[in-house]
Short mmCIF file of C-alpha atoms and ligand atoms in Angstrom, two decimals:
data_model
loop_
_atom_site.label_atom_id
_atom_site.label_comp_id
_atom_site.label_asym_id
_atom_site.label_seq_id
_atom_site.Cartn_x
_atom_site.Cartn_y
_atom_site.Cartn_z
CA MET E 1476 38.04 -44.11 -33.21
CA THR E 1477 34.39 -44.92 -33.10
CA ASP E 1478 34.77 -47.62 -30.27
CA ALA E 1479 37.07 -45.43 -28.02
CA ALA E 1480 36.15 -44.79 -24.50
CA PRO E 1481 33.75 -41.86 -23.73
CA TYR E 1482 34.66 -38.37 -22.94
CA PHE E 1483 34.22 -36.90 -19.45
CA GLY E 1484 32.57 -33.67 -18.84
CA GLU E 1485 34.59 -33.16 -15.69
CA MET E 1486 37.85 -33.18 -17.69
CA LEU E 1487 36.33 -30.74 -20.05
CA THR E 1488 35.64 -28.43 -17.25
CA VAL E 1489 39.19 -28.79 -15.62
CA ALA E 1490 40.76 -28.12 -19.12
CA ARG E 1491 38.55 -24.90 -19.61
CA GLU E 1492 39.17 -23.77 -16.19
CA ALA E 1493 42.83 -24.24 -16.60
CA ALA E 1494 42.67 -22.23 -19.73
CA LYS E 1495 40.76 -19.56 -17.77
CA MET E 1496 37.85 -19.58 -20.19
CA THR E 1497 34.18 -19.31 -19.46
CA GLN E 1498 31.74 -21.68 -20.98
CA THR E 1499 30.74 -18.70 -23.20
CA ASP E 1500 34.32 -18.09 -24.26
CA LEU E 1501 34.62 -21.69 -25.12
CA ALA E 1502 31.22 -21.84 -27.12
CA ARG E 1503 32.34 -18.82 -28.90
CA ALA E 1504 35.72 -20.34 -29.95
CA THR E 1505 34.19 -23.63 -31.06
CA GLY E 1506 30.99 -22.64 -32.55
CA TYR E 1507 28.77 -24.46 -30.07
CA ASP E 1508 26.00 -22.99 -28.10
CA GLN E 1509 26.82 -22.19 -24.53
CA SER E 1510 24.09 -24.44 -23.14
CA VAL E 1511 25.50 -27.20 -25.11
CA VAL E 1512 29.05 -26.78 -23.66
CA SER E 1513 27.25 -26.67 -20.29
CA ARG E 1514 25.21 -29.78 -20.68
CA MET E 1515 28.26 -31.61 -22.08
CA GLU E 1516 30.24 -30.64 -18.95
CA SER E 1517 27.64 -31.82 -16.63
CA GLY E 1518 27.29 -35.08 -18.33
CA ASP E 1519 23.66 -34.51 -19.38
CA ILE E 1520 24.71 -35.07 -23.07
CA ALA E 1521 27.69 -36.80 -24.50
CA ILE E 1522 30.75 -35.00 -25.84
CA THR E 1523 30.90 -36.10 -29.46
CA GLU E 1524 33.95 -36.87 -31.37
CA SER E 1525 33.86 -33.60 -33.52
CA ALA E 1526 33.12 -31.56 -30.27
CA ALA E 1527 36.12 -33.07 -28.51
CA VAL E 1528 38.33 -32.20 -31.29
CA GLU E 1529 37.23 -28.72 -31.41
CA PHE E 1530 37.54 -28.22 -27.49
CA SER E 1531 40.99 -29.79 -27.74
CA LYS E 1532 42.14 -27.18 -30.26
CA ALA E 1533 40.54 -24.47 -28.27
CA LEU E 1534 41.94 -25.59 -24.87
CA LYS E 1535 45.32 -26.85 -26.08
CA VAL E 1536 44.95 -30.38 -24.66
CA PRO E 1537 45.10 -33.47 -26.70
CA VAL E 1538 41.53 -35.10 -27.29
CA SER E 1539 42.64 -38.15 -25.07
CA PHE E 1540 42.69 -35.66 -22.17
CA PHE E 1541 38.91 -35.73 -22.05
CA ARG E 1542 39.03 -39.54 -21.71
CA GLN E 1543 40.81 -39.40 -18.24
CA THR E 1544 38.88 -40.78 -15.35
CA ASP E 1545 40.70 -39.59 -12.46
CA ARG E 1546 39.08 -38.00 -9.54
CA LEU E 1547 39.70 -34.35 -8.97
CA TYR E 1548 40.60 -32.51 -5.75
CA GLY E 1549 39.92 -29.14 -4.15
CA LEU E 1550 42.87 -27.69 -2.77
CA GLY E 1551 41.38 -26.52 0.56
CA ALA E 1552 44.16 -24.38 2.09
CA SER E 1553 47.08 -25.42 0.35
CA PHE E 1554 47.28 -22.31 -1.68
CA LEU E 1555 49.84 -19.53 -0.88
CA PHE E 1556 49.16 -16.01 -2.12
CA HIS E 1557 51.38 -13.13 -1.13
CA ARG E 1558 48.25 -11.04 -0.99
CA LYS E 1559 44.92 -11.84 0.75
CA ARG E 1560 43.12 -14.52 -0.89
CA GLN E 1561 39.87 -12.35 -1.27
CA THR E 1562 41.61 -10.33 -3.76
CA ILE E 1563 42.12 -13.28 -6.11
CA PRO E 1564 39.23 -13.34 -8.60
CA ASN E 1565 37.37 -16.55 -8.77
CA PRO E 1566 38.39 -17.47 -12.39
CA ASP E 1567 42.04 -17.20 -11.13
CA LEU E 1568 41.32 -19.59 -8.27
CA LYS E 1569 39.80 -22.07 -10.39
CA LYS E 1570 42.73 -21.88 -12.85
CA ILE E 1571 45.09 -22.62 -10.10
CA GLN E 1572 43.07 -25.50 -8.75
CA ALA E 1573 42.63 -26.89 -12.44
CA GLU E 1574 46.27 -26.62 -13.13
CA VAL E 1575 47.45 -28.36 -10.04
CA ASN E 1576 44.82 -31.17 -10.71
CA ILE E 1577 46.28 -31.57 -14.12
CA ILE E 1578 49.75 -31.57 -12.57
CA GLN E 1579 48.44 -34.22 -10.16
CA MET E 1580 47.18 -36.52 -13.11
CA GLN E 1581 50.43 -36.14 -15.07
CA LEU E 1582 52.67 -36.80 -12.05
CA SER E 1583 50.71 -39.90 -11.27
CA ARG E 1584 51.25 -41.17 -14.78
CA LEU E 1585 54.86 -40.36 -14.82
CA LEU E 1586 55.12 -42.19 -11.54
CA ARG E 1587 53.37 -45.35 -12.53
CA GLY E 1588 55.73 -48.32 -12.29
CA VAL E 1589 58.64 -46.17 -11.30
CA PRO E 1590 60.58 -47.51 -8.20
CA LEU E 1591 60.85 -44.58 -5.91
CA GLU E 1592 63.34 -44.30 -3.30
CA SER E 1593 63.81 -41.23 -0.96
CA GLU E 1594 66.21 -40.86 1.81
CA TYR E 1595 63.59 -39.50 4.19
CA HIS E 1596 59.90 -39.39 4.30
CA VAL E 1597 57.38 -36.56 5.12
CA PRO E 1598 56.31 -37.07 8.75
CA THR E 1599 52.96 -35.91 9.92
CA PHE E 1600 52.13 -34.09 13.17
CA GLU E 1601 49.22 -32.70 14.84
CA VAL E 1602 49.35 -29.01 16.09
CA GLY E 1603 48.46 -29.13 19.83
CA VAL E 1604 48.98 -32.66 20.30
CA ASP E 1605 52.71 -32.87 19.14
CA GLY E 1606 53.45 -29.30 19.98
CA SER E 1607 53.31 -25.77 18.54
CA PRO E 1608 53.98 -25.23 14.81
CA ALA E 1609 57.54 -24.02 15.76
CA GLU E 1610 58.03 -27.20 17.84
CA ILE E 1611 56.72 -29.15 14.89
CA ALA E 1612 59.35 -27.48 12.58
CA ARG E 1613 61.95 -28.39 14.99
CA LEU E 1614 60.84 -32.05 14.97
CA VAL E 1615 60.98 -32.09 11.32
CA ARG E 1616 64.48 -30.53 11.26
CA ALA E 1617 65.61 -33.45 13.82
CA GLU E 1618 63.72 -36.19 11.77
CA TRP E 1619 65.43 -35.07 8.50
CA GLN E 1620 68.83 -34.67 10.52
CA LEU E 1621 69.31 -31.19 9.32
CA PRO E 1622 72.24 -29.32 10.97
CA ALA E 1623 71.86 -26.36 13.13
CA GLY E 1624 71.72 -22.97 11.26
CA PRO E 1625 70.38 -21.79 7.86
CA ILE E 1626 69.32 -24.42 5.22
CA ARG E 1627 71.49 -23.86 2.25
CA ASN E 1628 69.29 -25.42 -0.30
CA LEU E 1629 65.77 -25.87 0.88
CA VAL E 1630 64.71 -27.62 -2.39
CA LYS E 1631 67.21 -30.21 -1.97
CA VAL E 1632 66.28 -31.16 1.56
CA VAL E 1633 62.53 -31.21 0.77
CA GLU E 1634 63.23 -33.30 -2.45
CA SER E 1635 65.07 -35.60 -0.23
CA ALA E 1636 61.83 -36.33 1.57
CA GLY E 1637 60.40 -37.56 -1.79
CA ILE E 1638 58.30 -34.26 -2.49
CA PHE E 1639 58.24 -33.23 -6.00
CA VAL E 1640 58.91 -29.38 -6.55
CA ILE E 1641 57.80 -28.01 -9.72
CA TYR E 1642 58.24 -24.54 -11.03
CA HIS E 1643 55.29 -23.55 -13.10
CA ARG E 1644 54.19 -20.32 -15.05
CA PHE E 1645 50.93 -19.71 -13.32
CA HIS E 1646 50.22 -16.54 -15.49
CA ILE E 1647 48.82 -15.13 -12.22
CA PRO E 1648 51.30 -12.97 -10.61
CA LYS E 1649 49.63 -13.00 -7.29
CA VAL E 1650 49.91 -16.75 -6.44
CA ASP E 1651 53.05 -17.97 -5.00
CA GLY E 1652 52.43 -21.60 -4.93
CA ALA E 1653 50.30 -24.45 -3.99
CA SER E 1654 50.74 -28.02 -2.88
CA LEU E 1655 48.69 -31.33 -2.95
CA TRP E 1656 49.26 -34.62 -1.17
CA ILE E 1657 46.71 -37.26 -1.86
CA THR E 1658 47.11 -40.50 0.16
CA GLY E 1659 49.09 -43.10 -1.47
CA LEU E 1660 50.47 -40.49 -3.94
CA SER E 1661 53.72 -38.59 -4.05
CA PRO E 1662 53.43 -35.12 -2.50
CA PHE E 1663 54.01 -32.11 -4.67
CA VAL E 1664 54.59 -28.48 -4.38
CA VAL E 1665 53.98 -26.17 -7.44
CA LEU E 1666 55.80 -22.76 -7.11
CA ASN E 1667 55.21 -19.69 -9.25
CA GLU E 1668 58.46 -19.72 -11.38
CA ARG E 1669 58.39 -15.79 -11.40
CA MET E 1670 59.37 -15.29 -7.76
CA PRO E 1671 62.66 -14.21 -6.37
CA GLY E 1672 64.61 -16.93 -4.47
CA ASP E 1673 63.81 -15.75 -0.87
CA ARG E 1674 60.01 -15.80 -1.47
CA THR E 1675 60.30 -19.17 -3.28
CA ARG E 1676 61.97 -20.63 -0.04
CA TRP E 1677 59.40 -19.11 2.17
CA THR E 1678 56.60 -20.60 0.10
CA LEU E 1679 58.16 -23.89 -0.01
CA ALA E 1680 58.54 -23.96 3.64
CA HIS E 1681 55.04 -22.75 4.28
CA GLU E 1682 53.65 -25.35 2.06
CA LEU E 1683 55.67 -28.15 3.78
CA GLY E 1684 53.98 -26.84 7.02
CA HIS E 1685 50.77 -27.60 5.57
CA MET E 1686 51.68 -31.09 4.48
CA VAL E 1687 53.28 -31.84 7.73
CA MET E 1688 50.45 -30.35 9.83
CA HIS E 1689 47.24 -30.12 8.12
CA ARG E 1690 44.87 -32.54 6.93
CA SER E 1691 41.67 -30.34 7.24
CA VAL E 1692 40.93 -26.58 6.75
CA SER E 1693 40.40 -24.24 9.61
CA LYS E 1694 40.81 -20.53 10.27
CA SER E 1695 44.29 -20.90 11.91
CA ILE E 1696 46.07 -23.07 9.30
CA GLU E 1697 47.64 -20.06 7.43
CA ASP E 1698 49.25 -18.74 10.51
CA GLU E 1699 50.48 -21.98 11.71
CA ALA E 1700 52.14 -22.72 8.28
CA ASP E 1701 53.86 -19.39 8.64
CA GLU E 1702 54.90 -20.09 12.29
CA PHE E 1703 56.36 -23.43 10.82
CA ALA E 1704 58.18 -21.86 7.90
CA SER E 1705 59.66 -19.26 10.14
CA GLU E 1706 61.07 -21.72 12.74
CA PHE E 1707 62.11 -24.26 10.10
CA LEU E 1708 64.09 -21.70 7.99
CA MET E 1709 65.19 -19.44 11.00
CA PRO E 1710 65.30 -21.45 14.03
CA GLU E 1711 65.01 -19.22 17.04
CA ARG E 1712 67.93 -20.73 18.92
CA ASP E 1713 70.43 -20.44 15.93
CA ILE E 1714 69.27 -17.07 14.55
CA THR E 1715 68.66 -14.91 17.72
CA LEU E 1716 72.24 -13.78 18.13
CA ASP E 1717 72.60 -12.93 14.66
CA LEU E 1718 69.70 -10.55 14.65
CA ARG E 1719 70.84 -8.59 17.60
CA ASP E 1720 71.43 -4.72 16.78
CA LEU E 1721 69.88 -5.39 13.43
CA THR E 1722 70.29 -2.63 10.81
CA LEU E 1723 69.27 -2.44 7.16
CA PRO E 1724 72.74 -3.21 5.81
CA LYS E 1725 73.12 -6.06 8.38
CA ALA E 1726 69.79 -7.44 7.27
CA ALA E 1727 70.96 -7.37 3.44
CA ASN E 1728 74.12 -9.17 4.59
CA LEU E 1729 72.35 -11.81 6.84
CA LYS E 1730 69.96 -12.40 3.85
CA LEU E 1731 72.92 -14.06 2.06
CA THR E 1732 73.45 -16.30 4.99
CA TRP E 1733 70.11 -17.13 6.01
CA ARG E 1734 68.60 -17.01 2.46
CA SER E 1735 65.46 -15.32 3.85
CA SER E 1736 64.26 -12.00 2.66
CA MET E 1737 65.32 -8.78 4.72
CA GLN E 1738 61.63 -8.35 5.50
CA ALA E 1739 61.46 -11.75 6.83
CA LEU E 1740 64.58 -11.30 8.89
CA ILE E 1741 63.28 -8.01 10.46
CA TYR E 1742 60.03 -9.60 11.26
CA ARG E 1743 61.95 -12.72 12.83
CA ALA E 1744 64.01 -10.27 14.76
CA LYS E 1745 60.99 -8.99 16.45
CA ASP E 1746 59.47 -12.34 16.80
CA VAL E 1747 62.45 -13.62 18.74
CA ARG E 1748 62.86 -10.41 20.64
CA ALA E 1749 66.20 -9.73 19.30
CA ILE E 1750 65.10 -6.04 18.66
CA THR E 1751 62.50 -3.95 20.45
CA PRO E 1752 59.00 -3.16 18.78
CA GLU E 1753 60.19 0.34 18.23
CA LYS E 1754 63.35 -0.63 16.55
CA TYR E 1755 61.19 -3.11 14.24
CA LYS E 1756 58.83 -0.38 13.34
CA SER E 1757 61.81 1.93 12.39
CA LEU E 1758 63.43 -0.75 10.29
CA TYR E 1759 60.16 -1.53 8.62
CA ILE E 1760 59.69 2.24 7.83
CA GLN E 1761 63.39 2.31 6.34
CA LEU E 1762 62.72 -0.76 4.22
CA SER E 1763 59.66 0.96 2.60
CA LYS E 1764 61.55 4.20 2.12
CA HIS E 1765 64.30 2.41 0.15
CA GLY E 1766 61.59 0.73 -2.00
CA PHE E 1767 62.74 -2.71 -0.66
CA ARG E 1768 59.33 -3.81 0.19
CA LYS E 1769 58.93 -4.11 -3.58
CA ALA E 1770 62.36 -5.23 -4.69
CA GLU E 1771 65.12 -6.08 -2.06
CA PRO E 1772 68.85 -5.86 -2.90
CA ASN E 1773 70.93 -9.04 -2.72
CA GLU E 1774 68.46 -11.22 -4.80
CA LEU E 1775 68.89 -14.86 -4.32
CA PRO E 1776 69.14 -17.23 -7.01
CA ARG E 1777 66.33 -19.93 -7.61
CA GLU E 1778 67.21 -23.27 -6.23
CA GLU E 1779 66.99 -25.82 -8.91
CA THR E 1780 64.91 -29.10 -8.65
CA SER E 1781 65.97 -32.46 -9.54
CA ASN E 1782 63.39 -34.96 -8.60
CA ILE E 1783 61.27 -34.09 -11.60
CA SER E 1784 64.18 -34.04 -14.04
CA ASN E 1785 65.36 -37.46 -12.66
CA LEU E 1786 61.92 -38.80 -13.32
CA ILE E 1787 61.83 -37.51 -16.79
CA ARG E 1788 65.34 -38.81 -17.31
CA TYR E 1789 64.33 -42.52 -16.02
CA HIS E 1790 61.61 -42.40 -18.63
CA THR E 1791 63.93 -41.20 -21.52
CA THR E 1792 66.75 -43.56 -20.63
CA GLU E 1793 65.28 -46.69 -18.95
CA ASN E 1794 62.18 -46.66 -20.91
CA ASP E 1795 63.58 -45.10 -24.17
CA MET E 1796 60.71 -42.60 -24.40
CA SER E 1797 60.78 -39.30 -26.19
CA VAL E 1798 59.13 -36.16 -25.11
CA ASP E 1799 56.40 -36.86 -27.64
CA ASP E 1800 55.80 -40.17 -25.99
CA LEU E 1801 55.62 -38.65 -22.55
CA CYS E 1802 53.14 -36.09 -23.78
CA ARG E 1803 51.00 -38.97 -25.05
CA MET E 1804 51.31 -40.73 -21.76
CA THR E 1805 50.32 -37.69 -19.74
CA HIS E 1806 47.72 -36.50 -22.11
CA SER E 1807 49.68 -33.37 -22.30
CA ASP E 1808 50.22 -30.58 -24.74
CA LYS E 1809 53.84 -30.32 -25.79
CA ASP E 1810 54.26 -26.72 -25.02
CA TRP E 1811 52.90 -27.21 -21.44
CA PHE E 1812 54.77 -30.31 -20.72
CA GLU E 1813 58.15 -28.53 -21.84
CA ALA E 1814 57.49 -25.60 -19.74
CA THR E 1815 56.21 -27.40 -16.68
CA TYR E 1816 58.57 -30.56 -16.47
CA LEU E 1817 61.66 -29.50 -18.46
CA PRO E 1818 61.92 -26.07 -17.51
CA ALA E 1819 64.90 -24.95 -15.54
CA ALA E 1820 66.67 -27.52 -17.65
CA GLY E 1821 66.50 -25.01 -20.61
CA PRO E 1822 69.17 -25.85 -23.14
CA ARG E 1823 71.24 -27.64 -20.39
CA LEU E 1824 68.78 -30.66 -19.91
CA ARG E 1825 66.99 -30.92 -23.53
CA ILE E 1826 66.47 -34.51 -23.83
CA ALA E 1827 68.70 -35.78 -26.36
CA LYS E 1828 66.22 -37.70 -28.46
ZN1 ZN C 650 49.01 -21.71 3.29
#
């Protein structure tokens, strides 16, 4: 492969960050000097064929990964952590950003030449101009012709607007999800596969809020995305009556109807003034006392995705491709590919080739 295209330092960096390795770790794993790794990443010296092979083994990506010329993106505010972002160590942040970029590149290859059709599209609104985040949530519900009341299957609704939802093993328990929507490309949301169903829904609604409302980063966007998620999942007009005289057992029941956590319902009850602040406080204390802030009863099942499996199926049936072919096309390691794109599938959706 002497006449092959060059390798790109940027791609080495993204693969290394996704593997959560430092340049020193990578140098140690491959026998190169850290300064050499550093200069290869910055493009000061070329990545040799033999170095690319070593890096590929250490980082579990095919050698061709380093030949990709895609531009990479920062995620701005589209992360959601269930704890404060400040508590996330920098290597973890970089890992998430790198993995989302890798998914972006892979998805764009999977989508190349595929005739996509979706029932709805993702509208965009501007907070302040088009209304408050709650008002915008109502506009989106109207545009997507959602009936009043709870959304039974949020993944299905979001997917009907052409958004790809991907469950991914982040290996970082603190991260709930992230999303990316590059102009001209399909928007997607990556969700930590290790979350209970109610938190998955909240995260997805929150990320949807970012997609609909935010094209730049500011201080208020996290609160805005939460306000959007809250109204989108639990419209004030439809839920207020349900939340009157809220008790813990009632919240556990409502969780099954509204498919939102007890904690979110209790908070919402205060929000829409269905309960007094004192009542809210007392419910919150009870929630803690029962250990429900860590694990709630009535766990909701995860909503399964279908856009991504349909896309894979298109390639395996229409284009007669095997999983190995798809890995080559997306410059993906097979384990990664299977875990990310054929997951929920499990034995049920193994591609029969
Ligand atoms: Zn956010």
